[in-house]
Tab-separated table of C-alpha atoms and ligand atoms in Angstrom:
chain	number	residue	atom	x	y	z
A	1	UNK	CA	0.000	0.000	0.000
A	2	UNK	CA	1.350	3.184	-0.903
A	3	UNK	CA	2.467	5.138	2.695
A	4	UNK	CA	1.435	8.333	1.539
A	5	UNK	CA	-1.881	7.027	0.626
A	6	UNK	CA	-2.037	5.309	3.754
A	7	UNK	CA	-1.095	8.517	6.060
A	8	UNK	CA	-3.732	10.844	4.779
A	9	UNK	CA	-6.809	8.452	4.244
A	10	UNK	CA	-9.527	8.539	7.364
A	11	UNK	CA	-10.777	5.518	8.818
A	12	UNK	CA	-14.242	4.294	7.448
A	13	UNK	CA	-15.967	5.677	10.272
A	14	UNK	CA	-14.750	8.693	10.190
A	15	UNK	CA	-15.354	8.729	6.383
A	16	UNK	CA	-18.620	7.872	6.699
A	17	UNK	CA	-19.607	10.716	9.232
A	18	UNK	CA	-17.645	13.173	6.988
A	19	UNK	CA	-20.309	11.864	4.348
A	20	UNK	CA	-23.299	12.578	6.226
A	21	UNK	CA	-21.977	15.943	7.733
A	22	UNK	CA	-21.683	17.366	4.137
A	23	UNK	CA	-25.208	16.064	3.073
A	24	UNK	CA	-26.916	16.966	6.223
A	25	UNK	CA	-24.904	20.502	4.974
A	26	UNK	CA	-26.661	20.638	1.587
A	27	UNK	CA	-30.322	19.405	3.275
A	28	UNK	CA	-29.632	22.840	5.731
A	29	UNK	CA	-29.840	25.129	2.606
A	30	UNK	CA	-32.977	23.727	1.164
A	31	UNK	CA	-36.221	25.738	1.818
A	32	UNK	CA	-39.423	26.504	-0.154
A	33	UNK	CA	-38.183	29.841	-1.123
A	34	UNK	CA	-35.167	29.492	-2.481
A	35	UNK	CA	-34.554	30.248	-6.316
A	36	UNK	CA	-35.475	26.952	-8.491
A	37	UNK	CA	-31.972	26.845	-9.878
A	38	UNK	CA	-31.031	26.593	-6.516
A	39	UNK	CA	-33.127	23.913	-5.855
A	40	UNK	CA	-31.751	22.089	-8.541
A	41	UNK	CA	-28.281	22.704	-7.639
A	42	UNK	CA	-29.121	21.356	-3.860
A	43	UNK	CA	-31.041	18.273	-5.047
A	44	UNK	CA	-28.418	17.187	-7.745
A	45	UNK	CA	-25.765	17.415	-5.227
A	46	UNK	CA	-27.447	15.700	-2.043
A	47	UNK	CA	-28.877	13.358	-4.908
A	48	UNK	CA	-25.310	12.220	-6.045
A	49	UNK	CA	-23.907	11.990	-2.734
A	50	UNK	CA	-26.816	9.702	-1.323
A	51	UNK	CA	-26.392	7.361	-4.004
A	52	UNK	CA	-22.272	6.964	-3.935
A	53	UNK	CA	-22.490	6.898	-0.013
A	54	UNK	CA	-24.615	4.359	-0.067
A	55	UNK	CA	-23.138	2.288	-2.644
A	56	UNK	CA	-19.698	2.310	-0.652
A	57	UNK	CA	-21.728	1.040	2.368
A	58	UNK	CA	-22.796	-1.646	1.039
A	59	UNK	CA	-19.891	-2.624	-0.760
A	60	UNK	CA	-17.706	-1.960	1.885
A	61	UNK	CA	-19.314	-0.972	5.586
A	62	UNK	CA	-22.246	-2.951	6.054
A	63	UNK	CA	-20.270	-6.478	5.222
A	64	UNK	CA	-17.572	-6.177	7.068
A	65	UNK	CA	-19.963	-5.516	10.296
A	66	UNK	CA	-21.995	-8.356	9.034
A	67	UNK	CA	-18.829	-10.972	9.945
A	68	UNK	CA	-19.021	-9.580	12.921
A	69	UNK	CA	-22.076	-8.220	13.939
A	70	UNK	CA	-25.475	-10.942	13.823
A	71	UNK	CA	-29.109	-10.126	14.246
A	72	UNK	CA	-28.975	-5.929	14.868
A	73	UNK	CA	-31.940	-4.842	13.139
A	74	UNK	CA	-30.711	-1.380	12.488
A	75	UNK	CA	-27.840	-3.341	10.155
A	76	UNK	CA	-30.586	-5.425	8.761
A	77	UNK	CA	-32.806	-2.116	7.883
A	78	UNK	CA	-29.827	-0.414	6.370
A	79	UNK	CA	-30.216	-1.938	2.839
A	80	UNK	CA	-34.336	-1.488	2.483
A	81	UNK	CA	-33.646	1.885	3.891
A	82	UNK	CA	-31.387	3.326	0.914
A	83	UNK	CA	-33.606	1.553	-1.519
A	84	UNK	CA	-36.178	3.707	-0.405
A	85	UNK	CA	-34.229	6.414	-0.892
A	86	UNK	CA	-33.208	5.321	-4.897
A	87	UNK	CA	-36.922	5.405	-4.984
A	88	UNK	CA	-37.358	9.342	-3.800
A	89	UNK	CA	-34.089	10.255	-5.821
A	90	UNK	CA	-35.690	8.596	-9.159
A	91	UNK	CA	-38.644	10.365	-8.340
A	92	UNK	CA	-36.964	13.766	-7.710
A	93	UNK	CA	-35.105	13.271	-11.369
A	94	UNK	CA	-38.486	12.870	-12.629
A	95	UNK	CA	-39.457	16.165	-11.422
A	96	UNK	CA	-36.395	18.085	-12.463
A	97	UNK	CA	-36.125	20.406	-15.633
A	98	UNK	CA	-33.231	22.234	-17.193
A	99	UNK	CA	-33.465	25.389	-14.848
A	100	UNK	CA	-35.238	23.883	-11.673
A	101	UNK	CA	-38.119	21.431	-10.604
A	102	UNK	CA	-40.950	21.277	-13.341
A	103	UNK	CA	-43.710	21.564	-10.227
A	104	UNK	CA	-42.142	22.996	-6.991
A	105	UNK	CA	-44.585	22.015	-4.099
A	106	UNK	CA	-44.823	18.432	-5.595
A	107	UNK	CA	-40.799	18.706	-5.671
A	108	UNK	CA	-40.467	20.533	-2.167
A	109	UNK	CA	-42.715	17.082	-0.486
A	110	UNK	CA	-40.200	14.711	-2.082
A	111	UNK	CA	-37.211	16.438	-1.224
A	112	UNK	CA	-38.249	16.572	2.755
A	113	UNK	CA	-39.828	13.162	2.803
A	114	UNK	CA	-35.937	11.782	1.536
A	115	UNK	CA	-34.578	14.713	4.239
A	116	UNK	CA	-36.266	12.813	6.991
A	117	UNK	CA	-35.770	9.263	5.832
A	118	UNK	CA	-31.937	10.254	5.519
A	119	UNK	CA	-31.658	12.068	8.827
A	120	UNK	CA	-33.226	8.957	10.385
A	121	UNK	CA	-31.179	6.368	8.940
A	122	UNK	CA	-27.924	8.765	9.839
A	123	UNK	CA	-29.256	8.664	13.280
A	124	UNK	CA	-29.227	5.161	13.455
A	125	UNK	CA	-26.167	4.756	12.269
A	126	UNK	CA	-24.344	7.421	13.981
A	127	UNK	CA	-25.711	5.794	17.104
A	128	UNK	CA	-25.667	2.093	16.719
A	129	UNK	CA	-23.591	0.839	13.524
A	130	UNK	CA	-20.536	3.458	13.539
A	131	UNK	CA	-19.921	2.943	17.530
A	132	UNK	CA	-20.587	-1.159	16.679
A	133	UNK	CA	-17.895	-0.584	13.890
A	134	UNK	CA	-15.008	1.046	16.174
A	135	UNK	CA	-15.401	-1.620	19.151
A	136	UNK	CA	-15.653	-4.923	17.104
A	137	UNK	CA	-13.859	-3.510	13.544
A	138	UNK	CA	-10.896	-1.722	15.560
A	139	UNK	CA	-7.971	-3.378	13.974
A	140	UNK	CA	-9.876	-2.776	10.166
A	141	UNK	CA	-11.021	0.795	10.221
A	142	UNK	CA	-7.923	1.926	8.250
A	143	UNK	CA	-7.459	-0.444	5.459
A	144	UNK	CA	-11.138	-0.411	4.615
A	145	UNK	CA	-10.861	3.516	4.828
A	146	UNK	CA	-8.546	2.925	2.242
A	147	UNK	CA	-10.632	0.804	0.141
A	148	UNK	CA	-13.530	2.835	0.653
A	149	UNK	CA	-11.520	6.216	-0.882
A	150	UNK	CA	-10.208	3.646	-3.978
A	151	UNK	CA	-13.769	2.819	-4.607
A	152	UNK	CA	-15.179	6.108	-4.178
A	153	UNK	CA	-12.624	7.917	-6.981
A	154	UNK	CA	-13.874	5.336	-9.234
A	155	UNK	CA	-17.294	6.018	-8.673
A	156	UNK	CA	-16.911	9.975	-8.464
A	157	UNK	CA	-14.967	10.171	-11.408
A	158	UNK	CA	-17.775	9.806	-14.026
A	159	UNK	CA	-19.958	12.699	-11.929
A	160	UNK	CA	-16.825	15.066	-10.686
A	161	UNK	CA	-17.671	17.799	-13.192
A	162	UNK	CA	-21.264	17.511	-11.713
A	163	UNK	CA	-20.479	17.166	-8.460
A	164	UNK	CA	-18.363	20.333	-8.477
A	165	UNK	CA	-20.847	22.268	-10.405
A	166	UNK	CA	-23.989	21.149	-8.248
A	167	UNK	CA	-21.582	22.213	-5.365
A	168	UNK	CA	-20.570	25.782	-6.434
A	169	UNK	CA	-24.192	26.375	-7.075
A	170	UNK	CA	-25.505	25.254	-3.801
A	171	UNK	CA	-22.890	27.000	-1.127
A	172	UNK	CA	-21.554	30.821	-0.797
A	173	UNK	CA	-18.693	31.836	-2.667
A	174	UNK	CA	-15.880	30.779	-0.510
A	175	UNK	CA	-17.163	27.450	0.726
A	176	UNK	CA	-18.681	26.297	-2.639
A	177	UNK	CA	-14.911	26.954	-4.358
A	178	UNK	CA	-13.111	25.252	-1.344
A	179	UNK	CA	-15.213	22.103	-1.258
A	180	UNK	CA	-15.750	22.200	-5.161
A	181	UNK	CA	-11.551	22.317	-5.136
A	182	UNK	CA	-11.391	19.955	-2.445
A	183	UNK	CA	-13.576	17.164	-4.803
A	184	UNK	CA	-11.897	17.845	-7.608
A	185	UNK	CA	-8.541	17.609	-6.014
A	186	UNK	CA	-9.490	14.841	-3.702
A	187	UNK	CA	-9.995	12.890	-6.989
A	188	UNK	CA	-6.738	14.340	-8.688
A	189	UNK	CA	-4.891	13.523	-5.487
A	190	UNK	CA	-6.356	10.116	-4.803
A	191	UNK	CA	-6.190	8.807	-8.934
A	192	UNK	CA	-2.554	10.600	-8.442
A	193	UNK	CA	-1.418	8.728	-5.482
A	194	UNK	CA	-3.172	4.949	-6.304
A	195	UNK	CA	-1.663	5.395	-9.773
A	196	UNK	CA	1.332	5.558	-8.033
A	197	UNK	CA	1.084	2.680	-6.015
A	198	UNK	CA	-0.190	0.974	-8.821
A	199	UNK	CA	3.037	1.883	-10.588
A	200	UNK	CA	4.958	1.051	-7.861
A	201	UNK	CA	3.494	-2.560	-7.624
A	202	UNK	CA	3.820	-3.122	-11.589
A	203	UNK	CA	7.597	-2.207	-10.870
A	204	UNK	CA	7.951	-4.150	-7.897
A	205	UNK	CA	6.494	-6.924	-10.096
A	206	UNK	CA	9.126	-6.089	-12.974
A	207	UNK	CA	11.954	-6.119	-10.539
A	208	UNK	CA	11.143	-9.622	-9.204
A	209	UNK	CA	10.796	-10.630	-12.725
A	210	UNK	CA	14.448	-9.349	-13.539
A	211	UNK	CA	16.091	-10.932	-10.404
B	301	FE2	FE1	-26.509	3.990	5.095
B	302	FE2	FE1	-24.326	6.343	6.009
């Protein structure tokens, strides 16, 4: 594993709060009044986010507390939970035109009924699954940190341009360019330093080869 890599990349749980502190961030500027490009901006970004955080839980999170966690019914509600969610965030899509939702109250509904279902399934795992994690996961938390920011720049990469856009659009000046830079670098960085290690490995590889 690449050292650098290793130094700078949070454990999982710590990843996973960072997560859910930036969309709880994005759910904080929503209200009925704001502009409908706005809207747009704060649905497309708490949209994206909700759907790569959850897909790195369940590739990553929620099995490796399943080896060692049995029977906790706030691990077993997990998985239903973000499907209802995909459901909302199809739905939301559906209502979405170029320059903000096509019918605002209808739009307004869906976006707070996913706001609570999301705040509710953060509590839960704030308060059950992420403490559950650090007692019985201790020895873990790092290397699937590490896996968990691997898989993540693969599945950011396709939506960074989006990501960054939807973000500029939804914060104040200075935070929207700082987190917008942050993404963008965090991807630059992370592609930067795996590709390395990649590299390295494929050399390591060579040099075993040669000897
Ligand atoms: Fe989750
Ligand atoms: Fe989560």
């Amino acid at each position: 594993m690449n050292p650098v890599a290793e130094r700078i990349t949070p454990s999982i749980t710590t990843m996973i709060r960072m997560d859910h502190s930036q969309v709880l961030a994005v759910f904080h500027r929503y209200k009925p009044d704001v502009l409908p490009a706005k809207k747009r901006a704060l649905i497309t970004n708490a949209c994206l986010s909700i759907e790569i955080h959850a897909q790195l839980e369940e590739e990553i999170f929620y099995p490796a507390l399943r080896e060692v966690l049995t029977g906790d019914e706030v691990l077993e509600k997990s998985e239903p939970e973000h499907e209802q969610m995909r459901t909302l965030i199809g739905e939301l899509r559906g209502l979405m035109g170029r320059d903000g939702p096509t019918d605002e109250a209808a739009c307004d509904e869906k976006f707070f009924a996913l706001m609570r279902l999301v705040m509710h399934h953060v509590a839960d795992e704030e308060t059950r699954l992420l403490p559950a994690a650090e007692r019985l996961l201790r020895d873990q938390l790092g290397r699937l940190g590490i896996e968990m920011t691997k898989r993540r720049l693969e599945l950011m990469k396709p939506h960074a341009a989006e990501f960054a856009e939807s973000t500029v659009r939804s914060f104040p000046a200075g935070a929207a360019a700082g987190a917008a830079l942050l993404t963008a670098g965090a991807v630059a960085v992370g592609a930067m330093l795996f590709a390395r290690n990649t590299k390295r490995t494929s050399e390591n590889r060579m040099s075993r080869w040669r000897h």
